[in-house]
Amino acid sequence: MQLTDREREILATIIEAYIASAAPVASRAVAKRSHLDLSPASMRNVMADLTEKGLLEQPHTSAGRVPTSEAFRVYIDTMLPRPEPSKEVQERIARVLSEAGLEIKDILRQAGRILSDQSHQVSMILAPRYGSVRWKQIEFVLVRTGLVLVVLVLEGGIIQQKLIALEEIVTADDLTKYANYLNELFSNRTVAEVRAHILRELRGARERLSDLCGRALSLVEEAFDKDGPQELYVDGTAYILRQPDFADLRAMREMFDVLDDRSKLLDILDRVMESNCLCVTLGKETPLQSGTDMGLVSSPYTIQGRSLGVISVMGPLRMDYAKVVPMVDYMARILTDILQKRLDQP
């Protein structure tokens, strides 16, 4: 959409005033905030032009204007400043994530908590989709007779653990042999390739397998046969209650309904994974059904250029994108660095 420099400055001023106040913006307020030397009549004319272009709308109960989702799209795509998060925020992110522990799920939960606390919005972290992640090592630990702990270590320091019960008796030496066999067989293969191999060997020609091979593959199949639903960590839902955009009961209920619709949320985040870049989704651009327009800022975190999962911040359409977009982008880069460093470790 073509806008004059004057229209662009006035539109940005209105959007920033609306983000700060959550109230319709009057021409007098725009005149005070902008650097343009315009008469009230000229300001109203420009605002009328922006309204005709579908970038502003006028609520029935107010003389002020409210930016539309189309206005926010123009603002984000062409006018949004994107500074790095403040040094204080960067230091807090580094400190909290360094204390989160070794497991990736703990790091992701802490990352989500930081995002929601800093943005005062809802954060969502899509846990890694393991199919594209490469196998590093498996270990079987004999907890007691008939009970084995399976520990699978993937690239990036991702760890999966599961207890499985066995009817047959195995010794610690047996489990070591199984682990050595599997680690040699599946070295540097992706989890998807491992699952395909197991299905092919166990379900197609089980009788041809040696005892060692068959029992080792059976252990892995039992422990990690199903993908299960991809984990989505949500934090900061209490911030919904503090937003004037969701002050009435209907809007609040709709927002919580959106958060409960995990299938649609996962569909949106899957698209971000496929794009492999930061995305800002606004209003009706999302398949989410809500009477209140919302914004979603999302970015994948990666390993060796492959998207593993997604971090996202969701809030009302008038979210402070100048703050949230750089924060999401920075957090995605930090998580990518953490995973890459773990991959580089011997």
CSV table of C-alpha atoms in Angstrom, one decimal, residues 107-297:
chain,number,residue,atom,x,y,z
A,107,ILE,CA,15.6,-24.6,29.3
A,108,LEU,CA,12.5,-24.1,27.1
A,109,ARG,CA,10.2,-23.6,30.1
A,110,GLN,CA,12.5,-21.0,31.5
A,111,ALA,CA,12.7,-19.3,28.1
A,112,GLY,CA,8.9,-19.1,28.0
A,113,ARG,CA,8.7,-17.7,31.5
A,114,ILE,CA,11.2,-15.0,30.6
A,115,LEU,CA,9.3,-14.1,27.5
A,116,SER,CA,5.9,-13.8,29.3
A,117,ASP,CA,7.4,-11.8,32.2
A,118,GLN,CA,9.2,-9.3,29.9
A,119,SER,CA,6.4,-8.9,27.4
A,120,HIS,CA,3.4,-9.2,29.9
A,121,GLN,CA,1.8,-11.5,27.3
A,122,VAL,CA,1.3,-15.2,26.8
A,123,SER,CA,4.3,-17.2,25.7
A,124,MET,CA,4.3,-20.5,23.9
A,125,ILE,CA,7.2,-22.8,23.3
A,126,LEU,CA,6.9,-25.7,20.9
A,127,ALA,CA,9.2,-28.4,22.0
A,128,PRO,CA,11.5,-30.1,19.5
A,129,ARG,CA,10.1,-32.3,16.9
A,130,TYR,CA,12.4,-35.2,17.2
A,131,GLY,CA,12.0,-36.8,13.8
A,132,SER,CA,14.7,-34.6,12.2
A,133,VAL,CA,17.1,-34.8,15.1
A,134,ARG,CA,20.1,-37.2,14.9
A,135,TRP,CA,20.8,-40.0,17.3
A,136,LYS,CA,23.9,-39.7,19.5
A,137,GLN,CA,23.7,-42.4,22.1
A,138,ILE,CA,21.4,-44.8,23.9
A,139,GLU,CA,21.9,-46.3,27.3
A,140,PHE,CA,19.9,-49.0,29.2
A,141,VAL,CA,20.0,-48.9,33.0
A,142,LEU,CA,18.8,-51.9,35.0
A,143,VAL,CA,16.8,-50.3,37.8
A,144,ARG,CA,15.8,-53.7,39.2
A,145,THR,CA,14.7,-57.1,37.9
A,146,GLY,CA,12.2,-56.6,35.2
A,147,LEU,CA,12.5,-52.8,35.1
A,148,VAL,CA,14.8,-50.9,32.7
A,149,LEU,CA,15.4,-47.1,32.3
A,150,VAL,CA,16.0,-46.2,28.6
A,151,VAL,CA,18.0,-43.0,28.1
A,152,LEU,CA,18.2,-41.7,24.6
A,153,VAL,CA,20.6,-38.7,23.9
A,154,LEU,CA,20.0,-36.8,20.7
A,155,GLU,CA,22.0,-34.0,19.0
A,156,GLY,CA,21.8,-30.7,20.8
A,157,GLY,CA,21.8,-32.4,24.2
A,158,ILE,CA,18.2,-33.4,23.9
A,159,ILE,CA,17.4,-36.3,26.3
A,160,GLN,CA,14.5,-38.7,26.3
A,161,GLN,CA,13.9,-41.1,29.1
A,162,LYS,CA,11.4,-43.8,29.7
A,163,LEU,CA,11.0,-46.7,32.2
A,164,ILE,CA,9.9,-50.0,30.6
A,165,ALA,CA,8.9,-53.2,32.3
A,166,LEU,CA,10.3,-56.5,30.9
A,167,GLU,CA,8.8,-60.0,31.3
A,168,GLU,CA,12.1,-61.7,30.5
A,169,ILE,CA,15.1,-61.5,32.7
A,170,VAL,CA,18.1,-59.4,31.4
A,171,THR,CA,21.4,-58.6,33.1
A,172,ALA,CA,23.4,-55.4,33.1
A,173,ASP,CA,25.8,-57.0,30.7
A,174,ASP,CA,23.0,-57.8,28.3
A,175,LEU,CA,21.8,-54.2,28.3
A,176,THR,CA,25.4,-52.9,27.7
A,177,LYS,CA,25.6,-55.2,24.6
A,178,TYR,CA,22.2,-54.0,23.4
A,179,ALA,CA,23.3,-50.3,23.8
A,180,ASN,CA,26.6,-50.9,22.0
A,181,TYR,CA,24.9,-52.6,19.1
A,182,LEU,CA,22.2,-49.9,18.7
A,183,ASN,CA,24.8,-47.0,19.0
A,184,GLU,CA,26.8,-48.6,16.2
A,185,LEU,CA,23.8,-49.3,14.0
A,186,PHE,CA,22.1,-45.9,14.3
A,187,SER,CA,25.0,-43.5,14.6
A,188,ASN,CA,24.3,-40.2,12.9
A,189,ARG,CA,20.8,-41.3,11.8
A,190,THR,CA,17.7,-39.2,12.4
A,191,VAL,CA,15.0,-40.4,14.8
A,192,ALA,CA,12.7,-40.8,11.8
A,193,GLU,CA,15.2,-43.0,10.1
A,194,VAL,CA,15.6,-45.1,13.3
A,195,ARG,CA,11.8,-45.6,13.6
A,196,ALA,CA,11.6,-46.6,9.9
A,197,HIS,CA,14.4,-49.1,10.4
A,198,ILE,CA,12.7,-50.6,13.5
A,199,LEU,CA,9.3,-50.9,11.8
A,200,ARG,CA,10.9,-52.5,8.7
A,201,GLU,CA,13.1,-55.0,10.7
A,202,LEU,CA,10.8,-55.9,13.5
A,203,ARG,CA,7.5,-56.0,11.8
A,204,GLY,CA,8.7,-57.4,8.5
A,205,ALA,CA,11.3,-60.0,9.2
A,206,ARG,CA,11.4,-60.6,13.0
A,207,GLU,CA,12.2,-64.3,12.6
A,208,ARG,CA,15.5,-63.5,10.7
A,209,LEU,CA,17.0,-61.3,13.4
A,210,SER,CA,19.6,-62.6,15.8
A,211,ASP,CA,18.6,-62.7,19.5
A,212,LEU,CA,20.9,-59.7,20.2
A,213,CYS,CA,19.5,-57.6,17.3
A,214,GLY,CA,15.9,-58.5,18.0
A,215,ARG,CA,15.9,-57.8,21.7
A,216,ALA,CA,17.8,-54.5,21.3
A,217,LEU,CA,15.4,-53.2,18.6
A,218,SER,CA,12.4,-54.4,20.7
A,219,LEU,CA,13.6,-52.3,23.6
A,220,VAL,CA,13.8,-49.2,21.5
A,221,GLU,CA,10.5,-49.9,19.9
A,222,GLU,CA,8.8,-50.2,23.2
A,223,ALA,CA,10.3,-47.1,24.6
A,224,PHE,CA,10.0,-44.7,21.7
A,225,ASP,CA,7.5,-46.2,19.2
A,226,LYS,CA,5.0,-43.4,19.4
A,227,ASP,CA,5.6,-39.7,18.6
A,228,GLY,CA,2.7,-38.6,20.8
A,229,PRO,CA,1.5,-35.0,20.7
A,230,GLN,CA,4.2,-32.4,20.4
A,231,GLU,CA,4.7,-30.7,23.7
A,232,LEU,CA,3.6,-27.0,23.9
A,233,TYR,CA,4.7,-25.1,26.9
A,234,VAL,CA,2.4,-22.1,27.7
A,235,ASP,CA,3.2,-19.5,30.3
A,236,GLY,CA,1.8,-16.1,31.3
A,237,THR,CA,-1.9,-16.8,31.0
A,238,ALA,CA,-2.5,-14.6,34.1
A,239,TYR,CA,-1.4,-11.6,32.0
A,240,ILE,CA,-4.6,-12.0,30.0
A,241,LEU,CA,-6.6,-10.8,33.0
A,242,ARG,CA,-4.6,-7.5,33.1
A,243,GLN,CA,-5.2,-6.6,29.5
A,244,PRO,CA,-8.0,-4.0,28.9
A,245,ASP,CA,-8.6,-5.7,25.5
A,246,PHE,CA,-9.9,-8.7,27.4
A,247,ALA,CA,-11.7,-6.8,30.1
A,248,ASP,CA,-15.2,-8.1,29.4
A,249,LEU,CA,-16.1,-11.7,30.1
A,250,ARG,CA,-16.8,-12.6,26.5
A,251,ALA,CA,-13.4,-11.5,25.2
A,252,MET,CA,-11.6,-13.2,28.1
A,253,ARG,CA,-13.5,-16.5,27.5
A,254,GLU,CA,-12.6,-16.3,23.8
A,255,MET,CA,-8.9,-15.9,24.5
A,256,PHE,CA,-8.9,-18.9,26.8
A,257,ASP,CA,-10.8,-20.9,24.2
A,258,VAL,CA,-8.0,-20.0,21.7
A,259,LEU,CA,-5.4,-21.3,24.1
A,260,ASP,CA,-7.3,-24.5,24.6
A,261,ASP,CA,-7.4,-25.1,20.9
A,262,ARG,CA,-4.0,-26.8,20.7
A,263,SER,CA,-4.6,-28.2,17.2
A,264,LYS,CA,-4.9,-24.8,15.6
A,265,LEU,CA,-2.1,-23.3,17.7
A,266,LEU,CA,0.2,-26.2,16.6
A,267,ASP,CA,-0.9,-25.7,12.9
A,268,ILE,CA,0.2,-22.0,13.1
A,269,LEU,CA,3.5,-22.9,14.7
A,270,ASP,CA,4.1,-25.7,12.2
A,271,ARG,CA,3.9,-23.1,9.5
A,272,VAL,CA,6.5,-21.0,11.2
A,273,MET,CA,8.8,-24.1,11.4
A,274,GLU,CA,8.3,-24.6,7.6
A,275,SER,CA,9.1,-21.0,6.9
A,276,ASN,CA,12.3,-21.2,9.0
A,277,CYS,CA,12.1,-17.4,9.8
A,278,LEU,CA,10.5,-15.0,12.2
A,279,CYS,CA,6.8,-14.4,11.5
A,280,VAL,CA,4.3,-11.9,12.8
A,281,THR,CA,0.7,-13.1,12.4
A,282,LEU,CA,-2.1,-10.6,12.9
A,283,GLY,CA,-5.9,-10.7,13.3
A,284,LYS,CA,-7.7,-12.7,10.7
A,285,GLU,CA,-4.4,-13.9,9.2
A,286,THR,CA,-4.6,-16.7,11.9
A,287,PRO,CA,-7.2,-19.5,11.8
A,288,LEU,CA,-8.0,-18.8,15.5
A,289,GLN,CA,-11.6,-17.9,16.1
A,290,SER,CA,-11.9,-14.9,18.4
A,291,GLY,CA,-14.0,-11.7,18.4
A,292,THR,CA,-10.9,-9.8,19.6
A,293,ASP,CA,-8.1,-9.4,17.1
A,294,MET,CA,-4.8,-10.9,18.3
A,295,GLY,CA,-1.2,-10.8,17.3
A,296,LEU,CA,1.3,-13.6,17.3
A,297,VAL,CA,5.1,-13.2,17.1
